[in-house]
Every structure is written in structure tokens, then in C-alpha cells.
Coordinates of C-alpha atoms in Angstrom, one line a residue:
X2 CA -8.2 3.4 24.8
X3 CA -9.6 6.7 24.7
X4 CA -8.2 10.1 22.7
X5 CA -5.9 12.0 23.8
X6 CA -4.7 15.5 22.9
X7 CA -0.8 16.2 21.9
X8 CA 1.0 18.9 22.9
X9 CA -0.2 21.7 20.6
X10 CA -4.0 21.1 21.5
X11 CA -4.6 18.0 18.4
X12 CA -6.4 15.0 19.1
X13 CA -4.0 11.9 19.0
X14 CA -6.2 8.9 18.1
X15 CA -5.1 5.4 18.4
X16 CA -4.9 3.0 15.4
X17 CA -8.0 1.5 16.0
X18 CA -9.6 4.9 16.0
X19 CA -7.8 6.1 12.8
X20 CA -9.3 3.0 11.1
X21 CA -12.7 3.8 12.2
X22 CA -12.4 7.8 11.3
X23 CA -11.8 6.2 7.6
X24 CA -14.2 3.6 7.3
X25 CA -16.5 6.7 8.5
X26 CA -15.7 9.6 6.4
X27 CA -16.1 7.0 3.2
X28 CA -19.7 6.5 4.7
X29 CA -20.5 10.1 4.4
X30 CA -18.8 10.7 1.1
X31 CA -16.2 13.2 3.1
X32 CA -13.4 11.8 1.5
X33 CA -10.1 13.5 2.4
X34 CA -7.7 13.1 0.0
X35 CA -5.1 12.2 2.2
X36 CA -7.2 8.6 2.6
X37 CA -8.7 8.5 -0.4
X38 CA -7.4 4.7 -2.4
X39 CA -4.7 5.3 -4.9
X40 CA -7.3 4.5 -7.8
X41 CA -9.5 7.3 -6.6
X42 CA -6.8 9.6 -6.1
X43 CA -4.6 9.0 -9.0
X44 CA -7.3 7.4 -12.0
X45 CA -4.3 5.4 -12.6
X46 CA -6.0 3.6 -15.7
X47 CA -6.5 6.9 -17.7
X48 CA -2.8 7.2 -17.9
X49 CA -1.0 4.3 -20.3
X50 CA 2.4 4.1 -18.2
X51 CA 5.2 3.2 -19.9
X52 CA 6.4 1.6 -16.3
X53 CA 5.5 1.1 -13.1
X54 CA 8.2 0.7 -10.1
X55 CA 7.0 -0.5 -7.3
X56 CA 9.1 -0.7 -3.5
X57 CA 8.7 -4.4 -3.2
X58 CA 10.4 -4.9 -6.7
X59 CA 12.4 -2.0 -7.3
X60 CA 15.6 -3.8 -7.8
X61 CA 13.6 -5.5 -10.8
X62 CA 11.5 -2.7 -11.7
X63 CA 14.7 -0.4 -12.5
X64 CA 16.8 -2.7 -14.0
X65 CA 14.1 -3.7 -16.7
X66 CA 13.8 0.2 -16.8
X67 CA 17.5 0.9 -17.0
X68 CA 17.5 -2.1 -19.9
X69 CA 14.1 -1.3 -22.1
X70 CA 14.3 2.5 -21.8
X71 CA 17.5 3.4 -21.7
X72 CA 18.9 0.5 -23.7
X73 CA 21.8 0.5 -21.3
X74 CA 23.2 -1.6 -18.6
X75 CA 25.2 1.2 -17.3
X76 CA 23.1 2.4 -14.7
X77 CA 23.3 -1.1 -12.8
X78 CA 25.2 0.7 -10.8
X79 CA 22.4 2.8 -9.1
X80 CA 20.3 -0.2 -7.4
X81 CA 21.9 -1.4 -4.3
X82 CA 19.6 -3.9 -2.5
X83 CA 19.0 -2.1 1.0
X84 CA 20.6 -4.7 3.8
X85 CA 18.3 -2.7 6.6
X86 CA 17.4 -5.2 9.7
X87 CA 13.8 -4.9 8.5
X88 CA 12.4 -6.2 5.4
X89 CA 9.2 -7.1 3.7
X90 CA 8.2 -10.2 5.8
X91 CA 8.9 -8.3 9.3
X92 CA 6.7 -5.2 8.1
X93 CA 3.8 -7.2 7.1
X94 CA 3.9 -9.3 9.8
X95 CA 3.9 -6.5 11.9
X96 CA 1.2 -5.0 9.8
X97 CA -1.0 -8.4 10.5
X98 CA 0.0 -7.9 14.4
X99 CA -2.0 -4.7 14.1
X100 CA -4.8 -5.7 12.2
X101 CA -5.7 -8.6 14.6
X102 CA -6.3 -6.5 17.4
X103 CA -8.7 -4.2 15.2
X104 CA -12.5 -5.2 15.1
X105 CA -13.4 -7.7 11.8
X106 CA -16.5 -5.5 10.6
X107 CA -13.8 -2.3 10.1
X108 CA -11.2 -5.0 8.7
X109 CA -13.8 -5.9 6.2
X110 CA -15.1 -2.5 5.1
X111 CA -11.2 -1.6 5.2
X112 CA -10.6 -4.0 2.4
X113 CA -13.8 -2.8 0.6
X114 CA -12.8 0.4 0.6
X115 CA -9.2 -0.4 -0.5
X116 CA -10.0 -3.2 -3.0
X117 CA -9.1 -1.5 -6.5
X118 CA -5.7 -0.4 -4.9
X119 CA -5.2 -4.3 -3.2
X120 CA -5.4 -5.4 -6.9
X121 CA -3.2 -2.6 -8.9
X122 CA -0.1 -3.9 -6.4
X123 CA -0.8 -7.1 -6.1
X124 CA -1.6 -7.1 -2.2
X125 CA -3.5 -9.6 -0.4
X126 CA -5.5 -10.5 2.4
X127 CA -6.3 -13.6 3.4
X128 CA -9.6 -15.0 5.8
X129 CA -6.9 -15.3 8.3
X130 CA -6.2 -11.9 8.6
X131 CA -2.9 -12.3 6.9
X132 CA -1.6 -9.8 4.6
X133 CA 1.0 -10.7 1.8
X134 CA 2.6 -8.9 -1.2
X135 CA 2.6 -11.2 -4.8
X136 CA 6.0 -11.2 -6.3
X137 CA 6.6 -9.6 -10.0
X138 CA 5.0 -11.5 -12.3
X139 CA 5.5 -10.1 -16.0
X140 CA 2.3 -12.0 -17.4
X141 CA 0.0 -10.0 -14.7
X142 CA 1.2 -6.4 -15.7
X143 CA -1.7 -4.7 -16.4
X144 CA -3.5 -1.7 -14.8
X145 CA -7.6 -2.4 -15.4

């Protein structure tokens, strides 16, 4: 599928495109921030965080904030699991939908690229092309 240009003149690239654009401009060092891995962007191991909340546990997350920061309980009240249609499993298996139509060489320098920021939330991706999210696990909460 070839690019196409939007309304206001822009190239509109598909997804397979996109991917390629990155996997490129990390080849020639011209790393726009805006794709750069969080552990490039942010350093995130020369700050100590107190806490880190993260989407897939932020019921946890908060209340263990709420309880060790605050030392109160009486913020409960501000989590409220979100009852949407979609959840985690249908957005990574929609996710691994994408993925399988996109050429394994640009997978695999994908991952490469990404690797630091696969590890710091506990993301995965299996040979089969399968990605996954590990659940909270208090004994691997460490940054580096």
C-alpha cells in the first residue's frame, strides 16, 4: 500500500510504513523525540522514584500509593476500575493482529530498539509474535 497525502498536503503512511520510518531514523542516529524509547527519553534510572503507576496496575499502583504515602485509606474512593468493552487482552491481541502482518526483520529491530523500555514495564514478546504485559509483581520492582 502506497502513501498517501491527507487533506492539508501531509503524507499519511500506513502502519507498516511508520514502523519502517523508525527502525530507519534509529539507523541514522535522527532520533525524533517523539520515537525515541522511554529510557532514552526519560533516563528513568537517574531519578530514584518513590513510585511508579503504571495503566495496567493502576488500581494497585494507587492504592499502595494512597496506603504508604498518604498513610490513609481515604482516597479508596478515587479508583474505579473502568468497565469499558475493551480491556488489556482485546488491545494486545489486537496489537499482535498488527504485528503479524508487518515484516519479521522490522519486528526484530523493533524489539531491539525498544528492549530497555520492554523490560522497565514488564512487556513481552514472544517467538510467536505474541505480545503480553507481566502482572505486578512486588519482588521485581526495580528500575536498572
Amino acid at each position: 500500500e502506497n502513501s498517501t497525502f491527507d487533506k492539508d498536503g501531509r503524507i499519511k503512511l500506513t502502519f507498516d510504513q511508520f514502523l519502517y520510518l523508525i527502525v530507519k531514523y534509529y539507523e541514522t542516529s535522527f532520533n525524533d523525540r517523539h520515537w525515541l524509547s522511554y529510557y532514552e527519553h526519560c533516563h528513568p534510572c537517574n531519578i530514584k522514584y518513590d513510585y511508579i503507576i503504571k495503566l495496567e496496575t493502576i488500581e494497585h499502583d494507587l492504592k499502595m500509593f494512597f496506603k504508604n504515602y498518604l498513610k490513609s485509606n481515604e482516597r479508596q474512593d478515587v479508583i474505579r476500575r473502568h468497565n469499558g468493552r475493551s480491556n488489556i487482552t482485546d488491545k494486545l491481541g489486537e496489537v499482535t493482529r498488527l504485528f503479524s502482518a508487518i515484516d519479521p526483520t522490522i519486528v526484530k529491530e523493533l524489539l531491539n530498539i525498544y528492549e530497555k523500555d520492554f523490560m522497565l514495564f514488564s512487556y513481552t514478546w514472544d517467538s510467536e509474535g505474541v505480545g503480553g504485559c507481566s502482572l505486578f509483581d512486588e519482588k521485581e520492582v526495580k528500575c536498572c
